[in-house]
mmCIF file of C-alpha atoms in Angstrom:
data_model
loop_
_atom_site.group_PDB
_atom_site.id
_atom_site.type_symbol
_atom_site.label_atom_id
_atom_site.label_comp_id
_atom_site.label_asym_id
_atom_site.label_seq_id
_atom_site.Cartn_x
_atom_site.Cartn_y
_atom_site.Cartn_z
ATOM 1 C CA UNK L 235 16.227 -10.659 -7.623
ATOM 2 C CA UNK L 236 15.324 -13.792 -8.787
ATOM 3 C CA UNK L 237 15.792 -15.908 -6.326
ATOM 4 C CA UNK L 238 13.426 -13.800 -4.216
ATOM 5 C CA UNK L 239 10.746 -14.902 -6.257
ATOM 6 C CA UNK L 240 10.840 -18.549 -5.031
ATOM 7 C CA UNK L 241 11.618 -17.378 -1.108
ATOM 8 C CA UNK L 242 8.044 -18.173 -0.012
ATOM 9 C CA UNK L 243 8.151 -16.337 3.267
ATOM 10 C CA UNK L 244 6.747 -18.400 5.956
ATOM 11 C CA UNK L 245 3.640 -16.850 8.105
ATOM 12 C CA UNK L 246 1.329 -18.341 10.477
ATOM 13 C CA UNK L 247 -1.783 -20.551 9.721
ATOM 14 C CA UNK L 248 -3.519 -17.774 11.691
ATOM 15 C CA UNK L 249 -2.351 -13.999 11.837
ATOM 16 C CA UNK L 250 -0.556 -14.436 14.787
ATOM 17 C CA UNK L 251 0.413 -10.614 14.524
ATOM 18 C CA UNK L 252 -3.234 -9.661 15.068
ATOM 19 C CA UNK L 253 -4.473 -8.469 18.673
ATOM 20 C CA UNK L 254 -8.077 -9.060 19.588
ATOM 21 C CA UNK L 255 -10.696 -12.050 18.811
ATOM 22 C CA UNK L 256 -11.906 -10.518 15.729
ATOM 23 C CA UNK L 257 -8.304 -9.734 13.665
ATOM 24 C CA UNK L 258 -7.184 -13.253 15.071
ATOM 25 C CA UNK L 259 -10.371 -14.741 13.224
ATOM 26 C CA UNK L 260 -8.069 -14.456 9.537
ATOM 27 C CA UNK L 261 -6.295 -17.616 8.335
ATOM 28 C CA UNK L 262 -4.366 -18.331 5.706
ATOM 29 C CA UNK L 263 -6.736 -20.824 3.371
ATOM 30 C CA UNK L 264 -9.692 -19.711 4.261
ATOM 31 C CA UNK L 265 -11.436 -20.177 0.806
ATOM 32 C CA UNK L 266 -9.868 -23.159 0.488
ATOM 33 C CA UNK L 267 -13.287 -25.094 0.955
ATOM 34 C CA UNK L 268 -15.541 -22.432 -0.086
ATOM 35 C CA UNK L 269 -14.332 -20.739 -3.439
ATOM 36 C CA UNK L 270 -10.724 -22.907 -3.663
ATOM 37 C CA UNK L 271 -9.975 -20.768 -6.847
ATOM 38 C CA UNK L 272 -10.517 -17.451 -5.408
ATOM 39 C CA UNK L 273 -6.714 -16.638 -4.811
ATOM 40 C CA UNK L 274 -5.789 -17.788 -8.323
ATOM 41 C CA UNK L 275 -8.785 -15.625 -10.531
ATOM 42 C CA UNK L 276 -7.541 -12.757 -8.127
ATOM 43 C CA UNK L 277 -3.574 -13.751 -9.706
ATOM 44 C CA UNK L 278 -4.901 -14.166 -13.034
ATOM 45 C CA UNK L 279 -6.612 -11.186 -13.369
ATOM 46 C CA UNK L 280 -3.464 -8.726 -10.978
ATOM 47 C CA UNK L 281 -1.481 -10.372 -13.947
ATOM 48 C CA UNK L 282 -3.188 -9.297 -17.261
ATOM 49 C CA UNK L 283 -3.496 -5.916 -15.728
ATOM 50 C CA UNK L 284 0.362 -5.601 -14.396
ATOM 51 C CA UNK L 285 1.185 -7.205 -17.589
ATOM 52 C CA UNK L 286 -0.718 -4.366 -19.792
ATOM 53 C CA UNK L 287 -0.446 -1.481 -17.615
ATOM 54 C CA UNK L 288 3.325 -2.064 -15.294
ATOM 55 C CA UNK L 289 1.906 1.175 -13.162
ATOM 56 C CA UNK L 290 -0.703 -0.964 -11.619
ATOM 57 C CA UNK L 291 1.155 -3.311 -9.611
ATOM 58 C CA UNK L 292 2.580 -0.056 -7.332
ATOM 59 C CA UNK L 293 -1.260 1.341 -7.643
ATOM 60 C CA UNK L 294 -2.664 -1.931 -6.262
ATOM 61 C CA UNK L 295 -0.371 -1.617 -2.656
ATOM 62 C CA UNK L 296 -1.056 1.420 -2.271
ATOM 63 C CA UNK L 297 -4.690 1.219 -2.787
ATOM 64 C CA UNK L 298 -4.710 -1.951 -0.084
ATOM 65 C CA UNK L 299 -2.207 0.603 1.985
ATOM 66 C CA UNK L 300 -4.907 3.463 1.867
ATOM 67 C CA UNK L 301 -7.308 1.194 2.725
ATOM 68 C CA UNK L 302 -6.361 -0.392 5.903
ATOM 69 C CA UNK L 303 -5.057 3.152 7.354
ATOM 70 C CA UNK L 304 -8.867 4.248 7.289
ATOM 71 C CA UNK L 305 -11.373 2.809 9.379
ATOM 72 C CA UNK L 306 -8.969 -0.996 8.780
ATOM 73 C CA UNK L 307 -9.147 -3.312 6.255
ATOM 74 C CA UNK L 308 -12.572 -3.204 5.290
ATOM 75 C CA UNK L 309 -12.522 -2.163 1.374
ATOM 76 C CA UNK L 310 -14.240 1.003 2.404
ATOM 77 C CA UNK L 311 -11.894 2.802 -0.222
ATOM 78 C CA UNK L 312 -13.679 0.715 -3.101
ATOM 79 C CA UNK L 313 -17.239 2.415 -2.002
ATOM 80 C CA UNK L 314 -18.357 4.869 -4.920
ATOM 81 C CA UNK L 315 -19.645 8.282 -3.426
ATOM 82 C CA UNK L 316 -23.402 8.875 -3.188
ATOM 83 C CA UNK L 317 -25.552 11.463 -3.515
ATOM 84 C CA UNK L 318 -25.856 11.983 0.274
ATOM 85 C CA UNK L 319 -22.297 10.851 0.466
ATOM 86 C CA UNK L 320 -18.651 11.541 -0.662
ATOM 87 C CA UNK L 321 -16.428 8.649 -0.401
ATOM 88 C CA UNK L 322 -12.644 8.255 0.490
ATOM 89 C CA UNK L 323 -12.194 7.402 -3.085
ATOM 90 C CA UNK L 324 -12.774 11.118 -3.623
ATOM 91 C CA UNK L 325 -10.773 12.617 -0.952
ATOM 92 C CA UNK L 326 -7.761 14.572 -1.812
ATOM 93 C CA UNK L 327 -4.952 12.255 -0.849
ATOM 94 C CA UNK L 328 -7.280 9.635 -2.381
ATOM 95 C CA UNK L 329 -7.642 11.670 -5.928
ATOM 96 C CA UNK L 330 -4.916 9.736 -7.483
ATOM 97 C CA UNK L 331 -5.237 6.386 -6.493
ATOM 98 C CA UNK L 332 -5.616 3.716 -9.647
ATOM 99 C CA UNK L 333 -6.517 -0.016 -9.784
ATOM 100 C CA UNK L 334 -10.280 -0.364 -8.964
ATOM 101 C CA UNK L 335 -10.874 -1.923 -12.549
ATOM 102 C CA UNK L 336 -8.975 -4.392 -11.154
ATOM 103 C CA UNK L 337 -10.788 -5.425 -8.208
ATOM 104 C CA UNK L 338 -13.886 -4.778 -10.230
ATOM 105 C CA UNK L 339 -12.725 -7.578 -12.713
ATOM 106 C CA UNK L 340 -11.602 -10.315 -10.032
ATOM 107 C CA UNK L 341 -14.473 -9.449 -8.148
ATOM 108 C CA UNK L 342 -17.040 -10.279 -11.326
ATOM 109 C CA UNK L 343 -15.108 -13.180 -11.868
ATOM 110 C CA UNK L 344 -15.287 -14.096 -8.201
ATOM 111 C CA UNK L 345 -19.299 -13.739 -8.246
ATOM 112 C CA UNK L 346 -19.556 -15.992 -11.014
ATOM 113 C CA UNK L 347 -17.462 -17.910 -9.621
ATOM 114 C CA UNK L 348 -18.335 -18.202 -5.991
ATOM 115 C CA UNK L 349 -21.434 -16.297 -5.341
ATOM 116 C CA UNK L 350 -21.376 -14.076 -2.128
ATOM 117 C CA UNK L 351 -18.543 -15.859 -1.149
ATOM 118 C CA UNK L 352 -15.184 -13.871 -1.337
ATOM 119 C CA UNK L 353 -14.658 -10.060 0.276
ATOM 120 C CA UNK L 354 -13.650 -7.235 -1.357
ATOM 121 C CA UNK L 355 -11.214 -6.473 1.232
ATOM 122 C CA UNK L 356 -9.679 -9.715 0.762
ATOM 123 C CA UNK L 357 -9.210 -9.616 -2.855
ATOM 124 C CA UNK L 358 -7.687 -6.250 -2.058
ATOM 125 C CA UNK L 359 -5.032 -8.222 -0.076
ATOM 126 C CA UNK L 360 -4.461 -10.579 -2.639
ATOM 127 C CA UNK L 361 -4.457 -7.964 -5.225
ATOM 128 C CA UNK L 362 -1.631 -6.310 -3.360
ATOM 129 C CA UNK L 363 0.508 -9.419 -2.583
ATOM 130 C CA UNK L 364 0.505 -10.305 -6.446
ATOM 131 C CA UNK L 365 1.724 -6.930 -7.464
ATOM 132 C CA UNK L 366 4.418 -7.161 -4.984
ATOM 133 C CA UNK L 367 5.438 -10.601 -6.179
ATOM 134 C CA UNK L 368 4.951 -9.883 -9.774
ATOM 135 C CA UNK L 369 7.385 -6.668 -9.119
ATOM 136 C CA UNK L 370 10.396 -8.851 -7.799
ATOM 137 C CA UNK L 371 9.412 -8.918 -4.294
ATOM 138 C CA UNK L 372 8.739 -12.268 -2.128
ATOM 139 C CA UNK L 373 5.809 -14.495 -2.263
ATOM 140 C CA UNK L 374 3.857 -14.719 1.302
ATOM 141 C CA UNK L 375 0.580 -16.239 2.679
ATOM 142 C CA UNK L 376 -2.010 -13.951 3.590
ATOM 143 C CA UNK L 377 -4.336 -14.805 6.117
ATOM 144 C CA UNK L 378 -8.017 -14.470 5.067
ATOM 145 C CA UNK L 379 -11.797 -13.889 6.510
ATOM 146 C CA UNK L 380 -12.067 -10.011 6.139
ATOM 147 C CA UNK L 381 -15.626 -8.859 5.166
ATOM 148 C CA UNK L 382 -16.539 -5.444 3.947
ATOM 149 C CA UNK L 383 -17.399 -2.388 5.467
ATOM 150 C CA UNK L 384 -20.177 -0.077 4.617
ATOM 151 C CA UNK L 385 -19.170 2.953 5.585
ATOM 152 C CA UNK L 386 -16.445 5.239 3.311
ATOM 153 C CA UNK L 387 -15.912 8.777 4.379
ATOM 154 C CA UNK L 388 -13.718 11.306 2.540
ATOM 155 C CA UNK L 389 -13.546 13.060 6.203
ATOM 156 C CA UNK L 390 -12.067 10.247 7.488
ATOM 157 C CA UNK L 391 -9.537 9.745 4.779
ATOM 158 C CA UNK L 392 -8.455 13.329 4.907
ATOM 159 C CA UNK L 393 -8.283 12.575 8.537
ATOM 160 C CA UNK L 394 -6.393 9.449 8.961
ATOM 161 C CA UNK L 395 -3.747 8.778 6.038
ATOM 162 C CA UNK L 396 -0.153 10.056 6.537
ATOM 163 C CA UNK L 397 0.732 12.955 4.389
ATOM 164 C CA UNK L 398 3.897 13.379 2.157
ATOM 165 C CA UNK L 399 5.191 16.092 4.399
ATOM 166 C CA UNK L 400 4.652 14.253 7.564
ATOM 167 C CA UNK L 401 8.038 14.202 9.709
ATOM 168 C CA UNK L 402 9.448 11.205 11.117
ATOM 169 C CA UNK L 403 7.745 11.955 14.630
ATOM 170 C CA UNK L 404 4.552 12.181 12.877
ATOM 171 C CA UNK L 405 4.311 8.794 10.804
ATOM 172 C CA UNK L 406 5.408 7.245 13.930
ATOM 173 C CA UNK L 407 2.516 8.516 16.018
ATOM 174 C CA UNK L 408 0.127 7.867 12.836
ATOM 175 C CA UNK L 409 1.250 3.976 12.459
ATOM 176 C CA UNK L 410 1.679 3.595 15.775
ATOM 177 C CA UNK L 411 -2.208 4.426 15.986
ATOM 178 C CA UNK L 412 -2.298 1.107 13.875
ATOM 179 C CA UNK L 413 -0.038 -0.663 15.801
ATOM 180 C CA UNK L 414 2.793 -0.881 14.137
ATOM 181 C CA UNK L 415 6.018 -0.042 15.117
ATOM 182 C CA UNK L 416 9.123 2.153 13.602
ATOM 183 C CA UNK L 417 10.847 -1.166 12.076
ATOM 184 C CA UNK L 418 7.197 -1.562 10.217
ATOM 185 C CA UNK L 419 6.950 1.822 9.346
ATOM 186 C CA UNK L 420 10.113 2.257 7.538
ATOM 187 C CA UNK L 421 9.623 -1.541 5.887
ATOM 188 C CA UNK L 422 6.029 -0.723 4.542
ATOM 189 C CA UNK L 423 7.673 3.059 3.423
ATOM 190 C CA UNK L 424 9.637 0.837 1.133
ATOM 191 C CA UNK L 425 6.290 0.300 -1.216
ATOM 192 C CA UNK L 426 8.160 3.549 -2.618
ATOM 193 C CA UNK L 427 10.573 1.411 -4.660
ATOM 194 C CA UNK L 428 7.951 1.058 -6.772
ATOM 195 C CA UNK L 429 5.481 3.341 -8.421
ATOM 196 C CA UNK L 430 5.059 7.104 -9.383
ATOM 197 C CA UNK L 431 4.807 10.817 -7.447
ATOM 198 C CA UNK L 432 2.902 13.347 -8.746
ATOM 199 C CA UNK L 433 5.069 16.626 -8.710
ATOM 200 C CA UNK L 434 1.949 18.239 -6.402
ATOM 201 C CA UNK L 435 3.493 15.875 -3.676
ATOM 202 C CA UNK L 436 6.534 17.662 -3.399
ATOM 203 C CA UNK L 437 6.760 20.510 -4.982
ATOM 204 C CA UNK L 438 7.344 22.559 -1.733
ATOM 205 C CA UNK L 439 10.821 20.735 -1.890
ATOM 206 C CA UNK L 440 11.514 22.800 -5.081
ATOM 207 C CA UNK L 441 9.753 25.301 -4.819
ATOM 208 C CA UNK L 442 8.561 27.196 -1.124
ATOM 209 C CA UNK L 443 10.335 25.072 1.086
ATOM 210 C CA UNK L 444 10.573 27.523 3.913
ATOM 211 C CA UNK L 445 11.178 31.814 3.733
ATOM 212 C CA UNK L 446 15.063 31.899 2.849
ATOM 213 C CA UNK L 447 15.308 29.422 0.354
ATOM 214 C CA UNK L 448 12.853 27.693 -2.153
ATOM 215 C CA UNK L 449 15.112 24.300 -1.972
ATOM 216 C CA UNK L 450 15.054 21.610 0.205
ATOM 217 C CA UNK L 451 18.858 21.494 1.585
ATOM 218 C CA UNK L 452 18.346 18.076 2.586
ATOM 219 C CA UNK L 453 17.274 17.320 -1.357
ATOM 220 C CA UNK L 454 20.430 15.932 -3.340
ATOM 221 C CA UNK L 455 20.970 19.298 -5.559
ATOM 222 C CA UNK L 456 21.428 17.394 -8.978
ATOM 223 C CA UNK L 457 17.942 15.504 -8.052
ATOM 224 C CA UNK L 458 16.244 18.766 -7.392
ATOM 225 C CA UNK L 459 17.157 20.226 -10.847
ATOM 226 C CA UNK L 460 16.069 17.295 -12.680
ATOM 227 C CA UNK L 461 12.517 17.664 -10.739
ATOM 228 C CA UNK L 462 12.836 21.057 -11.357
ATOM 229 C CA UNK L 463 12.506 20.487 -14.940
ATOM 230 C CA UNK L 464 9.700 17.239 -14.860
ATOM 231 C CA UNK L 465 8.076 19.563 -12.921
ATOM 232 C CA UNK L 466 7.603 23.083 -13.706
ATOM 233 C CA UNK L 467 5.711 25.404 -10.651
ATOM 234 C CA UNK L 468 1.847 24.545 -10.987
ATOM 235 C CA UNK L 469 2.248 21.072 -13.038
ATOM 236 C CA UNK L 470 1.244 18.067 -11.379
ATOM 237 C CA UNK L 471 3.390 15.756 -14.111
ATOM 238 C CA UNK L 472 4.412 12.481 -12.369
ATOM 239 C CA UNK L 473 8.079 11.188 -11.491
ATOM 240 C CA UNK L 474 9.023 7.771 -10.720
ATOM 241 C CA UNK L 475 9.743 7.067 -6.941
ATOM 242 C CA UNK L 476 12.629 5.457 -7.846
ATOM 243 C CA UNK L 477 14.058 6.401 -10.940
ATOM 244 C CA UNK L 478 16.590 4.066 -11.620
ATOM 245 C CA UNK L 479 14.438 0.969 -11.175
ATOM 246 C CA UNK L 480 10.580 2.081 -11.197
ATOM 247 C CA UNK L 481 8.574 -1.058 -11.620
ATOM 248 C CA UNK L 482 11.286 -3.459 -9.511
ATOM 249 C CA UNK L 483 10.657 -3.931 -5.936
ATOM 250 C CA UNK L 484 14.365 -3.956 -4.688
ATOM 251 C CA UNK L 485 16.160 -2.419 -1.988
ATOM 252 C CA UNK L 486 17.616 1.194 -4.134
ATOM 253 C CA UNK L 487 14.506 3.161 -2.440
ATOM 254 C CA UNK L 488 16.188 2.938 0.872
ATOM 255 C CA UNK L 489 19.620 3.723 -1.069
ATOM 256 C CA UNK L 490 17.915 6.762 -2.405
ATOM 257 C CA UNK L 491 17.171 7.574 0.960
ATOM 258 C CA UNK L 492 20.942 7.404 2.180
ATOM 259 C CA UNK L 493 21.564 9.873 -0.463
ATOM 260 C CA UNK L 494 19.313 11.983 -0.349
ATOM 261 C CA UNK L 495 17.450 11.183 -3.274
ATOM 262 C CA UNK L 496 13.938 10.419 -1.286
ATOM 263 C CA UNK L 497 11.417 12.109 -3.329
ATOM 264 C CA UNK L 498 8.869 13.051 -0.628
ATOM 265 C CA UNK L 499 9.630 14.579 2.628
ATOM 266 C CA UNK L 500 7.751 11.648 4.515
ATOM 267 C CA UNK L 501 10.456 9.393 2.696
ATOM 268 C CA UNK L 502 13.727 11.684 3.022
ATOM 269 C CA UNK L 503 12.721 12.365 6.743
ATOM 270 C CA UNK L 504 13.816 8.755 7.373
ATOM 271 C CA UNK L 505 17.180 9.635 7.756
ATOM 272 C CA UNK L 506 16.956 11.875 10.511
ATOM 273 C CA UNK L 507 16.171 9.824 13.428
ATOM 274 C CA UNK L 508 19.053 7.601 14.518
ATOM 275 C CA UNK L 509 16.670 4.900 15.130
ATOM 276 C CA UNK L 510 14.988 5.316 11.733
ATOM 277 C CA UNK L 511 17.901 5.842 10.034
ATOM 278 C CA UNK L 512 19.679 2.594 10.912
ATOM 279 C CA UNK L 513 16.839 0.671 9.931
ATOM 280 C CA UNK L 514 17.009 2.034 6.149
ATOM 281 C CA UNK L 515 20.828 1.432 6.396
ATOM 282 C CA UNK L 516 19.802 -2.131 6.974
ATOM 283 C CA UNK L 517 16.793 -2.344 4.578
ATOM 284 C CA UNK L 518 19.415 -0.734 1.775
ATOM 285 C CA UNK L 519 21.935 -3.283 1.456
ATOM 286 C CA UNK L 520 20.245 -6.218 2.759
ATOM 287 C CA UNK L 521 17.306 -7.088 -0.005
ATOM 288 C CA UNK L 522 16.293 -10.519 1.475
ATOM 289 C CA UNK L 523 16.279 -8.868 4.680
ATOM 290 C CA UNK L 524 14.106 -5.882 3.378
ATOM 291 C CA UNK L 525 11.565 -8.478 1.618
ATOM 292 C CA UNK L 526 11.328 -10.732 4.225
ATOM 293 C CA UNK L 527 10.421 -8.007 6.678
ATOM 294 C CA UNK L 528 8.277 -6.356 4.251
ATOM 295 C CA UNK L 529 6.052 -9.687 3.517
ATOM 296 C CA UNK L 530 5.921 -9.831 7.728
ATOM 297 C CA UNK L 531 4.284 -6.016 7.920
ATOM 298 C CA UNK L 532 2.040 -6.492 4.897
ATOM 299 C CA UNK L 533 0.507 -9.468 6.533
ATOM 300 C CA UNK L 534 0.329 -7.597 10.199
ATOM 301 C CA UNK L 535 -0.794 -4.149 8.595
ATOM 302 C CA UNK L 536 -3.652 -6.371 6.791
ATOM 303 C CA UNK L 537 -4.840 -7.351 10.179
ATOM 304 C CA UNK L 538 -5.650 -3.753 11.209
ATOM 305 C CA UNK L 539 -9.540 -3.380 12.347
ATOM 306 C CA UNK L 540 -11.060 -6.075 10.502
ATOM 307 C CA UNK L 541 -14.419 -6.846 9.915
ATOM 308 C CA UNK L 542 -15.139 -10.901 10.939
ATOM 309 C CA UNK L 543 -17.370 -13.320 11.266
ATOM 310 C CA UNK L 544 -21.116 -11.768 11.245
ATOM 311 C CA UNK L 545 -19.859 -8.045 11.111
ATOM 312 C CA UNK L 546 -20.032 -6.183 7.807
ATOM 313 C CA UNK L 547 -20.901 -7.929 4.717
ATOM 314 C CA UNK L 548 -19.526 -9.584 1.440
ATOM 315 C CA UNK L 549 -20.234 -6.758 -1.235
ATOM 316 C CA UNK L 550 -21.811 -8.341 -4.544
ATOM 317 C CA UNK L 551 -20.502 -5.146 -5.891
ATOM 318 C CA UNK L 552 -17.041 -3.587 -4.334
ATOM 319 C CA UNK L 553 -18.183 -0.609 -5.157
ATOM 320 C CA UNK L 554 -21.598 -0.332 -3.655
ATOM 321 C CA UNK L 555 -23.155 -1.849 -0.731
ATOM 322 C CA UNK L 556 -25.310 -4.480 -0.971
ATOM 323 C CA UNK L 557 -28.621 -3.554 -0.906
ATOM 324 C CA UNK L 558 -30.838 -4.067 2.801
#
């Protein structure tokens, strides 16, 4: 695992994965002229949080994850609900998400920094790629220039992000919406190596799977009775994704998954696809292989619908829109 730490994965100058003038407008240095410290406040500050709080690194992912699978990367998730308003923060899938003291603190430090200069979307990006790297996973370049959004929807969150019962058929369809493909899909499902569940995510595994029998058959039986006891019917405890290595980004999630130890169904279904399936088989025994693909579709799903150039805005506040 250490070496992985100093396999800087190499990505284009420009996000070469991105499709369309605006998305191809992100490059890797972009604040190099205009806030050359921005990337390393947004480090120093992912640090003392990971450091205090080891949760946050898997919170900050998926918070950049939730993000760009609703209306793109535009740091619409960050946008506090208004009186006229509810916000994705506040949507359902979005009720547990964790980490927006962090942005809040980079961003400050940014302002002072910087004025008006740096996105909140981008320090999302950053935010994320630190947590991975600061997990065990491999450094990578991400390509910059995202502004902000000013629109956050709960409908649209409720809408657009891939639930933990989805089938294998469905998350294809949903990333494919994104354009990213099955390969990507089952990479970027390996943010699951690190982090926590709550039981509320899969409790119909335990519990009312279908008419005949409360268990998921295709849950590892020993598994289920240990999540049977973390979490009793009508708790919403949390469970570590992976249990045997919770805050290290390595390769066991997609071992879990060859076992039958995937904790959601959107995980576990994995394995029932051929196509799918192989893919984890690779991703499980093959950590540089995993990491090095995983860097690639962090830095392509980044890319999804940005904001560029004159569009959107640079939020003085990630949580509120600048005022007109």
């Amino acid at each position: 695992m250490a070496s992985l730490a100093f396999a800087a994965i190499a990505v284009a100058t420009l996000c070469s994965y991105c499709s369309g003038g605006a998305q191809a407008q992100l490059q890797v240095g972009f604040y190099d002229q205009s806030c050359p410290q921005a990337e390393v406040i947004v480090r120093d500050e992912v640090g003392r949080a990971v450091t205090a709080n080891p949760g946050l690194a898997a919170g900050l992912v998926r918070l950049h994850f939730h993000d760009c699978f609703v209306k793109g990367c535009d740091a619409s998730v960050l946008l506090d609900s208004t009186a006229n308003s509810t916000a994705e923060k506040d949507s359902v899938p979005n009720k547990s998400l964790r980490g927006f003291e962090v942005i809040d603190a980079a961003k400050q430090r940014l302002e002072s920094a910087c004025p008006g200069v740096v996105s909140c979307a981008d320090v999302l990006a950053f935010a994320a790629r630190d947590s991975v790297v600061l997990t065990g996973g491999s450094p990578y370049r991400v390509p910059a220039g995202r502004r902000d959004g000013n629109v956050s929807a709960a409908a649209d969150a409720q809408a657009d992000l891939p639930p933990p019962t989805a089938n294998v058929a469905q998350l294809t369809q949903i990333f494919a919406k994104y354009g990213l493909s099955q390969d990507e899909m089952v990479t970027l499902s390996g943010a699951h190596t690190i982090g926590v569940a709550h039981c509320s995510s899969f409790s119909s595994r335990l519990y009312s799977y279908n008419g005949s029998t409360g268990q998921d058959p295709a849950l590892d039986a020993a598994l289920a009775a240990q999540l049977a006891q973390a979490c009793p019917p009508g708790s919403d405890n949390t469970v570590a994704m992976d249990a045997g290595s919770p805050g290290t980004f390595d390769a066991s999630y997609f071992q879990n998954l060859l076992a039958n130890r995937g904790l959601l169904a959107s995980d576990q279904t994995l394995t029932t696809d051929n196509a799918t399936a192989a893919l984890v088989a690779q991703n499980a025994y093959n950590l540089y292989l995993f990491a090095t693909r995983f860097a690639d579709a962090m830095v392509k799903m980044g890319g999804i619908q940005v904001l560029t150039g004159g569009d959107g805005q640079i939020r003085t506040n990630c949580r509120t829109v600048n005022a007109a």
